[in-house]
Short mmCIF file of C-alpha atoms and ligand atoms in Angstrom, two decimals:
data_model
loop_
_atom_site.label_atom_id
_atom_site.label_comp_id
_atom_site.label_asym_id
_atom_site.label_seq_id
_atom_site.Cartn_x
_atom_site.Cartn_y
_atom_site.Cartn_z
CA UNK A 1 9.69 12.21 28.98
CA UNK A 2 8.55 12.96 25.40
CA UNK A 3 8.95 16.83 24.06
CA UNK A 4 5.00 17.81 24.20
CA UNK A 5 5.27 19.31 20.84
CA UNK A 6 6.68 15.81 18.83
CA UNK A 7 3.26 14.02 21.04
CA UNK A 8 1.37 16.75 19.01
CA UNK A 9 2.56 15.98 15.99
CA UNK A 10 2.89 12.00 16.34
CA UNK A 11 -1.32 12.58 16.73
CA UNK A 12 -1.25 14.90 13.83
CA UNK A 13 0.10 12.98 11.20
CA UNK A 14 -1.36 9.25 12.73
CA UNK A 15 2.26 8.19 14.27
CA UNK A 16 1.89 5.26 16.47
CA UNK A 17 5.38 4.38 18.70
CA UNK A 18 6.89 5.31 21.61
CA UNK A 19 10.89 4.51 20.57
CA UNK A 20 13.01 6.61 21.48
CA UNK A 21 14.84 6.05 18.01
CA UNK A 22 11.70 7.68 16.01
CA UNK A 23 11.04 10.14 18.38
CA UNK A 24 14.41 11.51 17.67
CA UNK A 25 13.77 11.41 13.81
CA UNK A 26 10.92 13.65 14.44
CA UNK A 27 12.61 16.11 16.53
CA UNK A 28 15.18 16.52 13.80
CA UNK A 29 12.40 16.58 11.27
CA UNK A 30 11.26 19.95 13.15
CA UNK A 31 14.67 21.34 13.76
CA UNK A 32 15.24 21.25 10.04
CA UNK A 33 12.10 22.39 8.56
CA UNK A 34 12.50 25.92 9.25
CA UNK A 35 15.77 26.33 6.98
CA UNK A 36 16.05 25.21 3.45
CA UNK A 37 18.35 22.68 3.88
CA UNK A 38 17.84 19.16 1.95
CA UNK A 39 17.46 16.74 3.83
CA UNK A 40 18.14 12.69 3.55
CA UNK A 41 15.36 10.27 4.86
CA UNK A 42 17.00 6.45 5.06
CA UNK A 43 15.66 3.29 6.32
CA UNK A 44 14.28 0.15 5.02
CA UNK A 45 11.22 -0.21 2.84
CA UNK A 46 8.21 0.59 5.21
CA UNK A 47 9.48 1.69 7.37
CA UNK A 48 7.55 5.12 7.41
CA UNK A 49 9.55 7.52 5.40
CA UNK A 50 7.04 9.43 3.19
CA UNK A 51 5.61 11.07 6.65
CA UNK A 52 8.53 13.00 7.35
CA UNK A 53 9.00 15.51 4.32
CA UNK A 54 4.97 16.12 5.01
CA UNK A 55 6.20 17.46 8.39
CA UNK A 56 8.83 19.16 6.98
CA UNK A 57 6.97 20.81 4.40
CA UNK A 58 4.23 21.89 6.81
CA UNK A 59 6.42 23.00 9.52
CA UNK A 60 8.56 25.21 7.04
CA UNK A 61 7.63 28.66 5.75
CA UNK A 62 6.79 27.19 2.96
CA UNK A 63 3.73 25.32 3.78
CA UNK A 64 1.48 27.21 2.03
CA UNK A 65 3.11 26.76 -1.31
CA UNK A 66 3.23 23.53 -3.36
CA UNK A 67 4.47 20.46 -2.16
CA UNK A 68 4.96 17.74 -4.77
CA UNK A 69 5.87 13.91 -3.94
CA UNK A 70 7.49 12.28 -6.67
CA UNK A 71 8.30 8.41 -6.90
CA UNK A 72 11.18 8.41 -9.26
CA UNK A 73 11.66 4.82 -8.96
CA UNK A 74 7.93 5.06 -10.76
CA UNK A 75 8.51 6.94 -13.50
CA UNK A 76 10.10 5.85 -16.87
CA UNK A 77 13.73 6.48 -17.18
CA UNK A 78 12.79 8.03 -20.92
CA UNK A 79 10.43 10.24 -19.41
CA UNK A 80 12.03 11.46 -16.17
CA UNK A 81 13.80 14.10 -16.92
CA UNK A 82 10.81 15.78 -18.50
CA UNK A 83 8.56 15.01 -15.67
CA UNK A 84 11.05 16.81 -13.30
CA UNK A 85 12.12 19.51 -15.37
CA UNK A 86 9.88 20.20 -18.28
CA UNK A 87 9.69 20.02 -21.86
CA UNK A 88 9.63 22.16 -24.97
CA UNK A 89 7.14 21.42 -27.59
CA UNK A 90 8.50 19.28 -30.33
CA UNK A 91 11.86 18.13 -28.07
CA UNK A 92 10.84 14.56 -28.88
CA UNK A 93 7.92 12.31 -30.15
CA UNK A 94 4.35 13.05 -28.95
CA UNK A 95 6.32 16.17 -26.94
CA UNK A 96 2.59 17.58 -28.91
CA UNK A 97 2.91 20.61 -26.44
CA UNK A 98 5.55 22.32 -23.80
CA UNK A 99 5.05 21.36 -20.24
CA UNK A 100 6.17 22.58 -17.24
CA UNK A 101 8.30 20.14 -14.95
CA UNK A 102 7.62 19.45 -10.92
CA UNK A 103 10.22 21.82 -10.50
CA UNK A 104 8.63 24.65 -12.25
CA UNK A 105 5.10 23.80 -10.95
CA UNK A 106 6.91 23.49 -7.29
CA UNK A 107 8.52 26.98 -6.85
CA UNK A 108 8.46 28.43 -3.51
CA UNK A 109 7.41 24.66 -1.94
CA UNK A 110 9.02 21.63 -1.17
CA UNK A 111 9.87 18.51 -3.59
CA UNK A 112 10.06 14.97 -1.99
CA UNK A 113 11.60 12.67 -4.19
CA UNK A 114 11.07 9.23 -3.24
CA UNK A 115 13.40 6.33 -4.21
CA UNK A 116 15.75 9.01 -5.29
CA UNK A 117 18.17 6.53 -5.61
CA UNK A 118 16.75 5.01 -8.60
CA UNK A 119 17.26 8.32 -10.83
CA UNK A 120 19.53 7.81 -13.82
CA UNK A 121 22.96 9.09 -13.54
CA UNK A 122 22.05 11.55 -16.59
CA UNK A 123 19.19 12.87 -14.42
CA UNK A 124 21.15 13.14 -11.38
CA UNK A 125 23.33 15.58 -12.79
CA UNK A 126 20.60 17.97 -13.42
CA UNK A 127 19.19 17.46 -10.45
CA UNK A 128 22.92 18.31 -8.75
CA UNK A 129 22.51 21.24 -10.60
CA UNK A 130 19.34 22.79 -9.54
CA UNK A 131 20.57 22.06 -6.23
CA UNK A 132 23.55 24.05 -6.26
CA UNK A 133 22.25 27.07 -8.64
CA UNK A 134 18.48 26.82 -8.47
CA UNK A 135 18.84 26.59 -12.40
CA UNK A 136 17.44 24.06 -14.52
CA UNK A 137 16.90 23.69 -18.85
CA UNK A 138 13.41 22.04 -19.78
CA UNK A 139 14.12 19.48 -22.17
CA UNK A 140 14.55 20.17 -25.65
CA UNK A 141 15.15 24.41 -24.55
CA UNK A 142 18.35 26.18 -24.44
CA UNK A 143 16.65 29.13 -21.73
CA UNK A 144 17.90 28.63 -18.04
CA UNK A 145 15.11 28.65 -15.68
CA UNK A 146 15.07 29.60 -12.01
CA UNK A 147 13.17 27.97 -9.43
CA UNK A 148 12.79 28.35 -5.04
CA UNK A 149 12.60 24.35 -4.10
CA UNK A 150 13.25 22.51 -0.85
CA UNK A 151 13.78 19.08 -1.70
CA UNK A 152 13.80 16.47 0.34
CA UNK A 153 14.79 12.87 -0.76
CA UNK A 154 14.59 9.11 0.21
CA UNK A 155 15.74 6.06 -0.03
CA UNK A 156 15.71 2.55 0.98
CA UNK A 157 19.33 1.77 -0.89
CA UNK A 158 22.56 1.88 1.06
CA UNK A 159 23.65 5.22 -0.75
CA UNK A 160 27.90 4.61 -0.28
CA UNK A 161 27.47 1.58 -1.58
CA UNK A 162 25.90 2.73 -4.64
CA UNK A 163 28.17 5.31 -5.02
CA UNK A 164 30.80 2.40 -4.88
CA UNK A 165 29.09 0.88 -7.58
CA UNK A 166 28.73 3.57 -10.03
CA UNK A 167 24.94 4.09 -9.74
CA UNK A 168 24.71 7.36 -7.75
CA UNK A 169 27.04 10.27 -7.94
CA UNK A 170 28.71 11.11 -4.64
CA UNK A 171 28.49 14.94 -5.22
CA UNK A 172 24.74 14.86 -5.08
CA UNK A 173 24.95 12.38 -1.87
CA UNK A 174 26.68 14.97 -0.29
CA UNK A 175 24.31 17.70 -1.35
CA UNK A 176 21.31 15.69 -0.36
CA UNK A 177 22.57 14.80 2.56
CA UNK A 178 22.98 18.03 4.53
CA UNK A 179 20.68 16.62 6.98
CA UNK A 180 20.24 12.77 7.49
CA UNK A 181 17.03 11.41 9.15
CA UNK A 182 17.29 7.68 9.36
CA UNK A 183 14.16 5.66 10.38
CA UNK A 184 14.69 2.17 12.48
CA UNK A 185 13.46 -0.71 11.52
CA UNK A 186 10.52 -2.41 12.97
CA UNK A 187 12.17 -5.03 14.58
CA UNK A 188 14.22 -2.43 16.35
CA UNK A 189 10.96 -0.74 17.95
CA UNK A 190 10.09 -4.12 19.45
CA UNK A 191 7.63 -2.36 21.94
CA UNK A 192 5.70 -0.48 19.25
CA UNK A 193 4.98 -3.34 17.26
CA UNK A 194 1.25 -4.49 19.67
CA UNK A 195 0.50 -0.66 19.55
CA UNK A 196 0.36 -0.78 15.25
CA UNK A 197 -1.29 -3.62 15.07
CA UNK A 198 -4.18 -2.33 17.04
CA UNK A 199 -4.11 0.74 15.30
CA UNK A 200 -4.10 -1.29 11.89
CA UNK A 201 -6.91 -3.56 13.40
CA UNK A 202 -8.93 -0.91 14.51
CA UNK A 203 -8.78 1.54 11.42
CA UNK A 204 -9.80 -1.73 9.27
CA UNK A 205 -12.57 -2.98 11.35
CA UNK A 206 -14.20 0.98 11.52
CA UNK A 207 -13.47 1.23 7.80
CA UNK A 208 -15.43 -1.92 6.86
CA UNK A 209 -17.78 -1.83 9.84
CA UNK A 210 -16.50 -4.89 10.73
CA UNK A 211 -15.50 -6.24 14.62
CA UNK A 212 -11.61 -5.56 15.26
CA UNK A 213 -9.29 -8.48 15.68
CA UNK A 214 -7.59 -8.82 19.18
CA UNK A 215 -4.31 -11.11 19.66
CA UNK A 216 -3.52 -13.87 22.45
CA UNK A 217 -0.62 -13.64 24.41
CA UNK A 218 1.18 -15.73 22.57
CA UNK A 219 0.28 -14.53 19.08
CA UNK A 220 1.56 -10.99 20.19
CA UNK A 221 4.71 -12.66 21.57
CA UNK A 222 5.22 -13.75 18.32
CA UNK A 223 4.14 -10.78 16.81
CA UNK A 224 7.22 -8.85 18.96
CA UNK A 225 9.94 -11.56 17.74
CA UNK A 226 9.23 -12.03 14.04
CA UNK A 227 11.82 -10.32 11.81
CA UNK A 228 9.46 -7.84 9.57
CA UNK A 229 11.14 -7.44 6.76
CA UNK A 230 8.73 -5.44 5.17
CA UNK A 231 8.04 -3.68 8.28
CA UNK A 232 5.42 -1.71 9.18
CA UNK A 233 3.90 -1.84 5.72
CA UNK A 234 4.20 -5.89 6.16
CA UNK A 235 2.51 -5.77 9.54
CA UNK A 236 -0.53 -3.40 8.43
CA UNK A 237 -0.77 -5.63 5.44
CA UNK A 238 -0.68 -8.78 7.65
CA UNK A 239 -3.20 -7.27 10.08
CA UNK A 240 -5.62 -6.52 7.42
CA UNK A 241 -5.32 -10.28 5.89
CA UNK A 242 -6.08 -11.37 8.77
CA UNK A 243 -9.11 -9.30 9.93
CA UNK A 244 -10.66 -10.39 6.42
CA UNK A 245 -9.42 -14.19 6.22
CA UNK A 246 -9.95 -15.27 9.83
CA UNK A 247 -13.37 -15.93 10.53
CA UNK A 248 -12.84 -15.72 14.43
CA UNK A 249 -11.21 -12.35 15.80
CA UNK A 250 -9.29 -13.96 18.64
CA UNK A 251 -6.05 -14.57 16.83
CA UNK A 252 -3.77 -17.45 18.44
CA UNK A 253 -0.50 -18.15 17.70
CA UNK A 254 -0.76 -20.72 15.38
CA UNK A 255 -3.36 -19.15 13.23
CA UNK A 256 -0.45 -15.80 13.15
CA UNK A 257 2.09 -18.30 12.58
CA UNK A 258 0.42 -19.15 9.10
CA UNK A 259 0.79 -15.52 8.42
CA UNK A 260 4.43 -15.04 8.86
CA UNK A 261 7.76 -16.14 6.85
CA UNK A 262 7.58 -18.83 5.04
CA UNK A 263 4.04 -19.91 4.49
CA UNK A 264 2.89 -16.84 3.01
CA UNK A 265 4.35 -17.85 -0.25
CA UNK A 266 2.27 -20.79 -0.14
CA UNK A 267 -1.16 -19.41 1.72
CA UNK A 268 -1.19 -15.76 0.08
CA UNK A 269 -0.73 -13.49 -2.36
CA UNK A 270 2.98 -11.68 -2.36
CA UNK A 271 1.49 -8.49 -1.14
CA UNK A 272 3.39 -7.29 1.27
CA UNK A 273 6.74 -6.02 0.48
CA UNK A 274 6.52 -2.73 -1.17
CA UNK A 275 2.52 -1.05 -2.24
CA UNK A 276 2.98 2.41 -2.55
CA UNK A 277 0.82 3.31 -5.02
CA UNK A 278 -2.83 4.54 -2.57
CA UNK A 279 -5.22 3.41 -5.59
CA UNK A 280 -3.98 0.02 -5.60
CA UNK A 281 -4.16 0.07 -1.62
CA UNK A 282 -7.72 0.72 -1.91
CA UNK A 283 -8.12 -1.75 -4.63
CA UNK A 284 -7.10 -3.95 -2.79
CA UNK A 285 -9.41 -2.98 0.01
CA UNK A 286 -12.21 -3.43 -1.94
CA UNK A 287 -11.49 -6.42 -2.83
CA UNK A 288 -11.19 -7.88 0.80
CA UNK A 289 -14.81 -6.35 1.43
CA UNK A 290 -16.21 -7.85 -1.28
CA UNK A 291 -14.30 -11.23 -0.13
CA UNK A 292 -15.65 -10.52 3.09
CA UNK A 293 -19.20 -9.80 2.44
CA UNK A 294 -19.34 -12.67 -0.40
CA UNK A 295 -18.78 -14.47 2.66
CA UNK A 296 -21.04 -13.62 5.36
CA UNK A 297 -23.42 -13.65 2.44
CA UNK A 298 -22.85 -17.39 1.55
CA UNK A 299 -23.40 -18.49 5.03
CA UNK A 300 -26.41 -16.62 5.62
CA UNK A 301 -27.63 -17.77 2.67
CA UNK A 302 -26.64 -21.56 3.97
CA UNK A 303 -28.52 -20.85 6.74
CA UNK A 304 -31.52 -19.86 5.25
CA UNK A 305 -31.78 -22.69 2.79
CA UNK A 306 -31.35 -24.90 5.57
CA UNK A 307 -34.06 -23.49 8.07
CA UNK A 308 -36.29 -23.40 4.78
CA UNK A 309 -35.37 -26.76 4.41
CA UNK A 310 -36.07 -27.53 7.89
CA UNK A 311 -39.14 -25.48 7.80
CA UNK A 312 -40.94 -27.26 5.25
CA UNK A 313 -39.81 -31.06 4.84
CA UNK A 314 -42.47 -31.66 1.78
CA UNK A 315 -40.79 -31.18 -1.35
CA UNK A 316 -43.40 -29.00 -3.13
CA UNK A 317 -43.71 -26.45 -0.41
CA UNK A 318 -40.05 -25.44 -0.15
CA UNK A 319 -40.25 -24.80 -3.18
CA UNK A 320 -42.97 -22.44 -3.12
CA UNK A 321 -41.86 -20.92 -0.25
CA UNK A 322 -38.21 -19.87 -1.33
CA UNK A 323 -38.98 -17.65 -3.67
CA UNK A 324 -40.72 -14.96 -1.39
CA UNK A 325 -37.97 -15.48 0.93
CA UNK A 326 -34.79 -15.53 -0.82
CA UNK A 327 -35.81 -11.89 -2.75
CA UNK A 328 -36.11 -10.02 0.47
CA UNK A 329 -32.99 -11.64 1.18
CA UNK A 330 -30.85 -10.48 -1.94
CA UNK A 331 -32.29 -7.12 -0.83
CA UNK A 332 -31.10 -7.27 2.71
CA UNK A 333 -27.79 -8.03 1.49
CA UNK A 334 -27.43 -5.65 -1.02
CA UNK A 335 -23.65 -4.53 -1.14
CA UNK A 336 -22.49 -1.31 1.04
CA UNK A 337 -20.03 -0.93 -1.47
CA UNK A 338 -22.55 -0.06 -4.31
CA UNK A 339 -21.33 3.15 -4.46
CA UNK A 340 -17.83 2.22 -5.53
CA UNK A 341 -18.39 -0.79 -7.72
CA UNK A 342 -21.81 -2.37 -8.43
CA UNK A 343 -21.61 -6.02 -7.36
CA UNK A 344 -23.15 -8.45 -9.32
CA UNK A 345 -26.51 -9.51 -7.70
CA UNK A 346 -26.97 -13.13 -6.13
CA UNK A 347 -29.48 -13.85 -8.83
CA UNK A 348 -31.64 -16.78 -7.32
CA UNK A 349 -34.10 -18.53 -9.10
CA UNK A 350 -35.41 -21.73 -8.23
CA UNK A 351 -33.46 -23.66 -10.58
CA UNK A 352 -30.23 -22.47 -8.98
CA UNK A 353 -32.01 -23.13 -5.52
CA UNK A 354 -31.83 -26.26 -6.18
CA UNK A 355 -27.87 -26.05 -6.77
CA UNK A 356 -27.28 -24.28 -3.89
CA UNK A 357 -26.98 -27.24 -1.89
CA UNK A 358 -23.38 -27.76 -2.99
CA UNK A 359 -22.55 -24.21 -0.90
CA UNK A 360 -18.94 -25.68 -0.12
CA UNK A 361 -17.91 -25.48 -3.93
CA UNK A 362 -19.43 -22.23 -4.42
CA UNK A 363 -17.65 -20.62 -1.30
CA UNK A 364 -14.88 -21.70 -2.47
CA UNK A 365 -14.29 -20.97 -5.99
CA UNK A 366 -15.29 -16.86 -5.23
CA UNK A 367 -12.98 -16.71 -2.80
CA UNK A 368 -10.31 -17.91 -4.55
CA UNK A 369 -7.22 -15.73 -3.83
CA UNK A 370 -5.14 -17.17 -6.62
CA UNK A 371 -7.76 -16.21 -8.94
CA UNK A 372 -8.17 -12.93 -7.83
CA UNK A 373 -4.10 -12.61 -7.52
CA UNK A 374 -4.11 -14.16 -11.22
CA UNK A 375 -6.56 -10.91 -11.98
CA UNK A 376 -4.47 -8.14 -10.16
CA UNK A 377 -0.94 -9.35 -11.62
CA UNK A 378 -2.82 -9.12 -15.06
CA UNK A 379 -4.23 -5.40 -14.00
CA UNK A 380 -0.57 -4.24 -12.93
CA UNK A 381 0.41 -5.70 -16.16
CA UNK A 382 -1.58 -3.55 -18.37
CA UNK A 383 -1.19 -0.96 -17.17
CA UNK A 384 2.26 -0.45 -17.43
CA UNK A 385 2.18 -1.94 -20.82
CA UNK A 386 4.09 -5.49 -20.06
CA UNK A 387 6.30 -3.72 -18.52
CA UNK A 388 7.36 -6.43 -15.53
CA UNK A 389 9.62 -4.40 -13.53
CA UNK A 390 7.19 -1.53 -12.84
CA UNK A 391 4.15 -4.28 -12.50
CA UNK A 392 6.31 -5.51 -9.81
CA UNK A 393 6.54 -2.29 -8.45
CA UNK A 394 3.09 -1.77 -8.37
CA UNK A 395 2.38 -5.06 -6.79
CA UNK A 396 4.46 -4.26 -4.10
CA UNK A 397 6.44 -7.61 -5.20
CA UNK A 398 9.76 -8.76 -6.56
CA UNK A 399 10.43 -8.55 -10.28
CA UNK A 400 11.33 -12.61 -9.75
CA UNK A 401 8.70 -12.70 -7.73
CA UNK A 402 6.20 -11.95 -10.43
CA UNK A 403 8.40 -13.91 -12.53
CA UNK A 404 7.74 -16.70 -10.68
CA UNK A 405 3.99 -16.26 -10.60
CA UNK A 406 3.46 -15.28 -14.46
CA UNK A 407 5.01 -18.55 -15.20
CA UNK A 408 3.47 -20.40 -12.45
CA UNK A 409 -0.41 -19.83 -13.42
CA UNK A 410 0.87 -19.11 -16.98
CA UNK A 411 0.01 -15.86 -17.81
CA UNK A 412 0.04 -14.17 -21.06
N1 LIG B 501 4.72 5.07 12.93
C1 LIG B 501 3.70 4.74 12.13
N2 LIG B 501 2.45 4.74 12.61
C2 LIG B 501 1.43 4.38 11.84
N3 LIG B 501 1.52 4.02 10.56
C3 LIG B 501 2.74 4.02 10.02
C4 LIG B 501 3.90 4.38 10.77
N4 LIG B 501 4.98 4.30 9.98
C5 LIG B 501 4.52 3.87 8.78
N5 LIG B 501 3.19 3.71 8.80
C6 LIG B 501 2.38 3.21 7.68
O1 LIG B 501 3.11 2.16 7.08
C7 LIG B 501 3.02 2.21 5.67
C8 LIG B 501 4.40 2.29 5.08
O2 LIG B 501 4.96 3.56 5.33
P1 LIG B 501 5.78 4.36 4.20
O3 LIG B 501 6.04 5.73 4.70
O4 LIG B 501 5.07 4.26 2.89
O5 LIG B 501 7.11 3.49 4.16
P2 LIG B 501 8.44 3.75 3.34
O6 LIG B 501 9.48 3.94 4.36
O7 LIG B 501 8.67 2.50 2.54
O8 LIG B 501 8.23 4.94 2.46
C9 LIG B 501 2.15 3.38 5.37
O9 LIG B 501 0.83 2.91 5.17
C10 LIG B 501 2.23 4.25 6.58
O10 LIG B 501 1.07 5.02 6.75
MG1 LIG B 502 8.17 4.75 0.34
#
């Protein structure tokens, strides 16, 4: 029988799974947050790490102060250090004014620094240091600073071995590691694997007001004995392509085949292995609304012209007849989403009436994924200045990966 108090917070913080295995994590999540101790969070990407310092932090007395999460795998090696600790004005280019670090702003709270693997060796040995003394230097100043911070780290690396190889120092494993939470794998929690997908179904369909997708036997058989590599990030990412793609919302096995290993390459965009960043998440939503709706949209609209058609077989009078219908129409079907970002409007005269026989090629060329995949790598790209290996990041895809694709539909 589960501990009442790790049910409580499993609904608190939106933790589907009954495994023993994460259970366990959780309990020593709440054994730990009372102290200051710094704890380790391991386990594969998406696996659901970035939950447990929340707990931590609000479980500690130190909930009520600040509680920073930090991607350090995000952040510019050049400008790291100053993120973290702080600069003086003038300590390098565009330094226009001093600013206070995350572990200034943080004092008397918790830090959670994700990917903390990916720090630079030069950073790690400041952060060894605030660990041990509570003393860090802003950048470019000579004055020692004190600071109160829990920290609490993560990673997805296997730590020895990149202490083997140079790229972490093992005094600050040890530091870190006073207390190690490791989360399993997905395909280790076999059993909770139906229970996220309805959740993931569910939470899609009410946030699109859309009917939730439901799996056959079979599909949810081979749900259970797929691999997830990307785990549960991969499956809620799966379960939303699907709820937007498939047209019907019983899901068979072979449609969920197309889905899974191989043919995603082929079918759909790389999406799944590592999104962190929530505004691209709901970029991304949008996007699969507006897919959606350009849709449902396009086949009304089929089905209009053709009762219209129908309707009126003379020539003349369907065409004096459209245009009071199709206007109420583009009314009806005015975008929920307006709110967000305007859509264009269908804008339907009767010249393009007469096009809209040829639905099939329309359909198709605004739902192109490729295009729209062609549009976010070029987003991801800009924004991080050509910068491939944080684009990447952002896409949630491998730097070859993108590699792959820049070269592929030849982007600048
Ligand atoms: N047990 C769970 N129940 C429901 N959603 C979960 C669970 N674990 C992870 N998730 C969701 O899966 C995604 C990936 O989790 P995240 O914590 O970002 O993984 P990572 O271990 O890579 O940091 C997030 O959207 C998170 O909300
Ligand atoms: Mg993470």
């Amino acid at each position: 029988m589960e501990k009442p108090e790790i049910l409580k917070i499993k609904q608190r913080f939106g933790i589907i799974g009954n495994t023993e295995s994460l259970s366990r994590a959780i309990d020593i999540a709440m054994q730990v947050a009372p102290t200051d101790l710094s704890v380790l969070i391991t386990g594969e990407s998406g696996v659901g790490k970035e939950v447990m310092p929340q707990i931590i932090h609000q479980f500690s007395a130190r909930k009520h102060g600040t509680y920073i999460a930090v991607n350090c795998g995000a952040i510019p090696e050049g400008t790291i250090d100053s993120e973290l600790f702080g600069h003086e004005k003038g300590s390098f280019t565009g330094a226009y004014e001093s600013r206070k670090g995350y572990f200034e702003v943080a004092n008397g709270g918790t830090i959670f620094l994700d990917e903390v693997a990916e720090l630079p060796l030069s950073t790690q040995v400041r952060l060894l240091r605030v660990l041990e003394t509570g003393e860090f230097i802003r950048v470019g100043s000579s004055k020692v600073i004190k600071t109160n911070v829990r920290v609490i780290a993560a990673t997805n690396v296997d730590v020895p071995s990149a202490i083997q190889h140079g790229k972490f120092r093992e005094d600050l494993y040890y530091r870190l590691n006073s207390v190690p939470i490791g989360i399993p794998p997905l395909r280790h929690r076999k059993e909770d694997i139906p229970l996220l997908l309805r959740k993931f179904a569910v939470d899609f369909a009410e946030r699109n007001r859309m009917p939730a997708i439901n799996l056959t036997e079979d599909a949810t058989q081979m749900l259970m004995n797929y691999r997830w590599p990307g785990n549960i990030r991969q499956l809620k990412n799966i379960a939303e392509q699907i709820s937007i793609l498939e047209e019907k919302r019983l899901i068979t096995s072979e449609v969920l085949r197309t889905y899974l290993p191989d043919h995603f390459d082929t079918k759909l965009p790389a999406l799944y292995e590592g999104i962190d960043q929530k505004t691209f998440a709901t970029e991304r939503e949008i996007l699969y609304k507006v897919l959606f709706d350009m849709r449902n949209d396009m086949n009304e609209l089929k089905k209009l012209v053709h009762e219209n058609l129908q309707k009126s077989p003379v020539e003349s009078d369907h065409h004096q007849q459209a245009p009071h219908v199709i206007p109420k129409y583009v009314h009806d079907v005015e975008p929920i989403l307006s709110d967000e970002k305007p859509m264009r409007k269908f804008d339907i005269t009767r010249d393009t009436l007469e096009d809209i026989q040829d639905t099939q090629e329309i359909t198709e060329e605004s739902l192109s994924l490729s295009d729209k995949e062609i549009e976010m790598i070029r987003k991801a790209l800009e924004k991080h200045n050509g910068k491939r290996k944080h684009a990447a990041g952002e896409l949630g895809i491998s730097e070859r990966t993108l590699y792959r694709k820049i070269k592929e539909y030849n982007i600048e």
